[in-house]
Amino acid sequence: MTGSSGPDVLPLQDGVAVIGLGQMGLPMARNLRDKGFRVVGYDVSENSRERAAAIGIELAPTAGEAARDTALSLVVVGFDDQVTAVVRAADSGLLAGARPGHVIAVCSTVEPRTVVQAAETASRCSVHVVDAPLCRGEPSAEDGTLLVMLGGDDHVLTAIEPAMSAVASDLYRLGAVGAGQAGKMLNNFLLWTSVVANYEAMRLGGRLDVDLDALREALTRSSGNNWALETWTRSRPMPWAEKDMSILMRHADEVHLAMPAAGLVRELIKDIKQLKRVQSADGTRSSMDVMVRQLERLPPFAEEGDA
């Protein structure tokens, strides 16, 4: 990673590239465009490219081409190997096209060391890398109220702040490159811990003949409230849970910190994911509320957005 003595950051007037035009990346691209930024998008999926084109997003044939005449690239892909490929692919990656002073912001949730390694590679091309993982999910991506945990050189983060503010209402600088991903890792630990606790509480409530709708409303207005409970009836997949917990446990092992609660959550979340797949009509997107009601043979409740 280049320091403050490295190349100046390119002006945002040159535009922003969004790499990954899925459920998070596409609304982010739209919000950037609506805030007056020139946006160039790229995605390996033809369907994603077509959806982006349909709302007027300029498209590039490769990630490298998207970076060639823009100042900032937001990487919004799913996994560590995809981030590495997007950044480093010899003929088509961001570093194949990015000019000195370009900034690559890794918005994916990945291992901190993945971003650190990308920064070390990019610095040899006089390109900056920061990590900028996203919190609050798809609805916040749609309305531009994401929370972003940032890691990187302060002068680089300051330079890209106007673009990040176009997609997020809350920006937190947590430290050097990798710190943003560490913060997101800890956020997700607390999220999955809440999911497990909510699941057990609501199942017990069902067994005790408690009205689950009234119970959830009461809990969200009390000291037991948490974001996972507030969004209990929202349909969503859980593809990242085990990955998130595995990353956390690896880092705890590396620093010789015992986290027995985290180890238990990692195992319990596996069971919840399996039950969700088996019990839900559509295990990839059904809500936790639907799953619990089916397990306890309780009448269904209309999910958010069903009306």
Coordinates of C-alpha atoms in Angstrom, one line a residue:
M1 CA 0.0 0.0 0.0
T2 CA 1.3 3.4 -0.9
G3 CA 1.6 6.0 1.8
S4 CA 1.1 9.7 1.8
S5 CA 4.3 10.1 -0.2
G6 CA 2.9 7.9 -3.0
P7 CA 1.1 9.2 -6.1
D8 CA -1.7 11.6 -5.8
V9 CA -5.2 10.2 -6.0
L10 CA -6.9 10.7 -9.3
P11 CA -9.9 13.2 -9.3
L12 CA -13.3 11.6 -8.9
Q13 CA -14.5 13.7 -11.8
D14 CA -12.9 11.0 -13.9
G15 CA -15.6 8.6 -12.8
V16 CA -16.2 5.5 -10.7
A17 CA -16.1 1.9 -11.8
V18 CA -18.4 -0.6 -10.1
I19 CA -17.1 -4.2 -10.5
G20 CA -20.0 -6.6 -9.7
L21 CA -23.5 -5.4 -10.6
G22 CA -25.5 -7.8 -8.5
Q23 CA -27.9 -7.1 -5.7
M24 CA -25.5 -4.7 -3.9
G25 CA -23.4 -3.4 -6.8
L26 CA -26.2 -2.4 -9.1
P27 CA -28.1 -0.1 -6.7
M28 CA -24.7 1.4 -5.7
A29 CA -24.0 2.1 -9.3
R30 CA -27.4 3.7 -9.7
N31 CA -27.0 5.9 -6.6
L32 CA -23.6 7.1 -7.8
R33 CA -25.0 8.0 -11.1
D34 CA -27.9 9.8 -9.6
K35 CA -25.5 11.8 -7.4
G36 CA -23.8 13.1 -10.5
F37 CA -20.8 10.7 -10.9
R38 CA -19.9 9.1 -14.2
V39 CA -20.2 5.4 -13.6
V40 CA -18.7 2.5 -15.6
G41 CA -19.8 -1.0 -14.7
Y42 CA -18.6 -4.5 -15.3
D43 CA -19.9 -8.0 -14.3
V44 CA -19.1 -11.5 -15.6
S45 CA -22.8 -12.2 -15.7
E46 CA -24.7 -11.3 -18.9
N47 CA -27.9 -11.0 -17.0
S48 CA -26.3 -8.5 -14.6
R49 CA -24.9 -6.5 -17.5
E50 CA -28.3 -6.4 -19.1
R51 CA -30.0 -5.1 -16.0
A52 CA -27.3 -2.4 -15.6
A53 CA -27.7 -1.4 -19.3
A54 CA -31.4 -1.2 -18.8
I55 CA -31.0 1.6 -16.2
G56 CA -28.4 3.4 -18.3
I57 CA -25.2 2.3 -16.7
E58 CA -22.2 2.5 -19.0
L59 CA -20.6 -0.9 -19.4
A60 CA -17.0 -2.0 -20.0
P61 CA -15.8 -5.3 -21.5
T62 CA -13.4 -6.1 -18.6
A63 CA -12.6 -4.8 -15.1
G64 CA -9.4 -3.4 -16.5
E65 CA -11.2 -1.4 -19.1
A66 CA -13.6 -0.1 -16.5
A67 CA -10.6 1.2 -14.5
R68 CA -8.7 2.6 -17.4
D69 CA -10.3 6.1 -17.4
T70 CA -11.9 6.2 -14.0
A71 CA -10.4 7.3 -10.6
L72 CA -12.0 4.8 -8.3
S73 CA -13.1 1.1 -8.6
L74 CA -15.6 -0.4 -6.1
V75 CA -15.2 -4.1 -6.0
V76 CA -18.5 -5.8 -5.0
V77 CA -18.0 -9.5 -5.6
G78 CA -18.6 -12.5 -3.4
F79 CA -15.4 -14.3 -2.4
D80 CA -11.7 -13.8 -1.7
D81 CA -10.6 -15.6 -4.9
Q82 CA -12.9 -13.4 -7.0
V83 CA -11.5 -10.2 -5.4
T84 CA -7.9 -11.5 -6.2
A85 CA -8.9 -12.2 -9.8
V86 CA -10.6 -8.9 -10.3
V87 CA -7.6 -7.0 -9.0
R88 CA -4.7 -9.1 -10.4
A89 CA -5.9 -10.9 -13.6
A90 CA -3.1 -10.3 -16.1
D91 CA -5.1 -9.2 -19.1
S92 CA -8.4 -8.2 -17.6
G93 CA -7.9 -7.2 -14.0
L94 CA -8.1 -3.8 -12.5
L95 CA -4.3 -3.4 -12.4
A96 CA -4.1 -4.2 -16.1
G97 CA -5.9 -0.9 -16.8
A98 CA -5.7 1.4 -13.8
R99 CA -3.5 4.5 -14.0
P100 CA -1.2 5.6 -11.2
G101 CA -3.3 7.2 -8.5
H102 CA -6.3 5.0 -9.1
V103 CA -8.0 3.8 -6.0
I104 CA -9.4 0.2 -5.6
A105 CA -12.0 0.0 -2.8
V106 CA -12.7 -3.6 -1.8
C107 CA -16.4 -3.5 -0.7
S108 CA -16.7 -7.3 -0.6
T109 CA -16.5 -9.1 2.8
V110 CA -13.2 -11.0 2.7
E111 CA -10.2 -12.0 4.8
P112 CA -8.3 -8.9 5.9
R113 CA -5.1 -10.4 4.5
T114 CA -6.7 -10.6 1.0
V115 CA -7.0 -6.8 0.9
V116 CA -3.5 -6.4 2.4
Q117 CA -2.0 -8.6 -0.3
A118 CA -3.9 -6.8 -3.0
A119 CA -2.6 -3.5 -1.6
E120 CA 1.0 -4.7 -1.7
T121 CA 0.6 -5.8 -5.3
A122 CA -1.1 -2.6 -6.3
S123 CA 1.5 -0.4 -4.8
R124 CA 4.0 -1.7 -7.3
C125 CA 1.8 -0.1 -10.0
S126 CA 1.3 3.1 -8.0
V127 CA -2.3 2.2 -7.4
H128 CA -4.0 2.6 -4.0
V129 CA -6.1 -0.1 -2.3
V130 CA -8.5 0.5 0.6
D131 CA -11.0 -1.9 2.2
A132 CA -14.6 -0.8 2.4
P133 CA -16.9 -3.7 3.4
L134 CA -20.6 -2.9 3.4
C135 CA -23.1 -3.3 6.2
R136 CA -26.9 -3.2 6.4
G137 CA -27.7 -5.3 3.4
E138 CA -29.7 -4.9 0.2
P139 CA -32.4 -2.4 1.3
S140 CA -29.7 0.0 2.4
A141 CA -27.8 -0.5 -0.9
E142 CA -31.1 0.5 -2.7
D143 CA -31.7 3.7 -0.7
G144 CA -28.0 4.7 -0.3
T145 CA -27.9 4.3 3.5
L146 CA -25.2 1.6 3.8
L147 CA -22.7 1.7 6.6
V148 CA -19.1 1.3 5.4
M149 CA -16.1 0.2 7.5
L150 CA -13.0 1.7 6.0
G151 CA -9.3 0.8 6.2
G152 CA -6.5 2.6 4.4
D153 CA -4.4 5.7 4.2
D154 CA -6.2 8.8 5.5
H155 CA -5.4 10.9 2.4
V156 CA -6.8 8.3 0.1
L157 CA -10.0 7.8 2.2
T158 CA -10.5 11.5 2.3
A159 CA -10.2 11.7 -1.5
I160 CA -12.8 9.1 -2.2
E161 CA -15.2 10.1 0.6
P162 CA -17.6 12.0 -1.7
A163 CA -18.2 8.8 -3.8
M164 CA -18.5 6.6 -0.7
S165 CA -21.1 9.1 0.7
A166 CA -23.1 8.6 -2.4
V167 CA -23.8 5.0 -1.5
A168 CA -23.6 5.2 2.3
S169 CA -25.0 7.3 5.1
D170 CA -22.3 6.2 7.6
L171 CA -18.6 5.9 7.0
Y172 CA -16.2 4.7 9.8
R173 CA -12.4 4.8 9.5
L174 CA -11.1 1.9 11.5
G175 CA -7.4 2.0 10.7
A176 CA -4.9 0.8 8.1
V177 CA -5.7 -1.5 5.2
G178 CA -7.3 -4.7 6.6
A179 CA -8.9 -2.9 9.6
G180 CA -12.2 -2.4 7.7
Q181 CA -12.4 -6.1 7.0
A182 CA -11.6 -6.9 10.6
G183 CA -14.4 -4.6 11.7
K184 CA -16.9 -6.3 9.3
M185 CA -15.7 -9.7 10.6
L186 CA -16.6 -8.7 14.1
N187 CA -19.9 -7.2 13.0
N188 CA -20.8 -10.5 11.4
F189 CA -19.9 -12.5 14.5
L190 CA -22.4 -10.4 16.5
L191 CA -25.0 -10.8 13.7
W192 CA -24.8 -14.6 13.6
T193 CA -24.7 -14.7 17.4
S194 CA -28.0 -12.7 17.4
V195 CA -29.5 -15.0 14.7
V196 CA -28.8 -18.1 16.9
A197 CA -30.1 -16.5 20.0
N198 CA -33.2 -15.2 18.3
Y199 CA -33.9 -18.6 16.7
E200 CA -33.7 -20.3 20.1
A201 CA -35.8 -17.7 21.8
M202 CA -38.6 -17.7 19.2
R203 CA -38.7 -21.5 19.1
L204 CA -39.1 -21.6 22.9
G205 CA -41.7 -18.9 22.7
G206 CA -43.7 -21.0 20.3
R207 CA -43.5 -24.0 22.5
L208 CA -44.8 -21.9 25.4
D209 CA -47.8 -20.7 23.3
V210 CA -46.5 -17.1 23.3
D211 CA -47.9 -14.9 20.4
L212 CA -44.7 -14.6 18.3
D213 CA -45.8 -11.5 16.6
A214 CA -46.5 -9.7 19.9
L215 CA -43.3 -11.2 21.3
R216 CA -41.1 -9.9 18.5
E217 CA -42.6 -6.4 18.7
A218 CA -42.0 -6.3 22.5
L219 CA -38.5 -7.5 22.2
T220 CA -37.6 -5.0 19.5
R221 CA -38.8 -2.3 21.9
S222 CA -36.9 -3.7 24.8
S223 CA -33.3 -4.6 25.9
G224 CA -33.4 -7.8 23.8
N225 CA -33.5 -5.8 20.5
N226 CA -31.0 -6.5 17.7
W227 CA -30.9 -5.9 14.0
A228 CA -31.5 -9.6 13.1
L229 CA -34.7 -9.5 15.2
E230 CA -35.8 -6.3 13.6
T231 CA -35.5 -8.0 10.2
W232 CA -36.8 -11.4 11.4
T233 CA -39.6 -11.5 8.8
R234 CA -37.5 -10.3 5.9
S235 CA -36.6 -13.0 3.3
R236 CA -32.9 -13.4 2.8
P237 CA -30.3 -16.1 2.1
M238 CA -27.6 -17.0 4.5
P239 CA -24.7 -18.0 2.2
W240 CA -22.0 -16.3 4.1
A241 CA -22.6 -17.4 7.7
E242 CA -20.1 -20.3 7.9
K243 CA -17.5 -18.3 5.9
D244 CA -17.8 -15.4 8.2
M245 CA -17.4 -17.6 11.3
S246 CA -14.5 -19.5 9.9
I247 CA -12.6 -16.3 9.1
L248 CA -13.2 -15.1 12.7
M249 CA -12.0 -18.4 14.2
R250 CA -8.9 -18.4 12.1
H251 CA -7.9 -15.0 13.3
A252 CA -8.7 -15.8 16.9
D253 CA -6.4 -18.8 16.6
E254 CA -3.6 -16.7 15.1
V255 CA -3.6 -14.3 18.1
H256 CA -4.1 -17.1 20.6
L257 CA -7.5 -15.8 21.8
A258 CA -10.0 -18.3 23.1
M259 CA -13.5 -17.6 21.8
P260 CA -15.7 -20.5 23.0
A261 CA -19.0 -18.7 22.3
A262 CA -17.9 -18.0 18.7
G263 CA -17.0 -21.7 18.3
L264 CA -20.5 -22.7 19.4
V265 CA -22.2 -20.1 17.2
R266 CA -20.2 -21.5 14.2
E267 CA -21.6 -25.0 14.8
L268 CA -25.1 -23.9 15.6
I269 CA -25.4 -21.7 12.5
K270 CA -24.6 -24.8 10.3
D271 CA -27.7 -26.5 11.8
I272 CA -29.9 -23.4 11.3
K273 CA -28.8 -23.1 7.6
Q274 CA -29.7 -26.8 7.1
L275 CA -33.1 -26.5 8.8
K276 CA -33.8 -23.4 6.7
R277 CA -33.1 -25.3 3.5
V278 CA -35.2 -28.3 4.5
Q279 CA -38.2 -26.5 6.2
S280 CA -38.6 -23.5 4.0
A281 CA -40.4 -23.5 0.7
D282 CA -37.5 -21.6 -0.7
G283 CA -34.6 -22.2 1.6
T284 CA -32.4 -19.7 -0.2
R285 CA -34.6 -16.7 0.5
S286 CA -37.2 -17.5 3.1
S287 CA -37.3 -15.6 6.4
M288 CA -36.3 -17.0 9.8
D289 CA -39.9 -16.3 10.9
V290 CA -41.2 -18.7 8.2
M291 CA -38.8 -21.4 9.2
V292 CA -39.6 -21.2 13.0
R293 CA -43.3 -21.2 12.4
Q294 CA -43.0 -24.3 10.2
L295 CA -40.9 -26.1 12.7
E296 CA -43.3 -25.3 15.5
R297 CA -46.4 -25.9 13.3
L298 CA -47.7 -22.4 13.8
P299 CA -49.8 -20.3 11.4
P300 CA -47.8 -18.3 8.9
F301 CA -47.3 -14.6 9.1
A302 CA -47.1 -12.5 5.9
E303 CA -43.5 -11.6 5.2
E304 CA -42.4 -8.0 4.7
G305 CA -43.2 -7.0 1.2
D306 CA -45.7 -9.8 0.5
A307 CA -48.8 -7.6 0.6

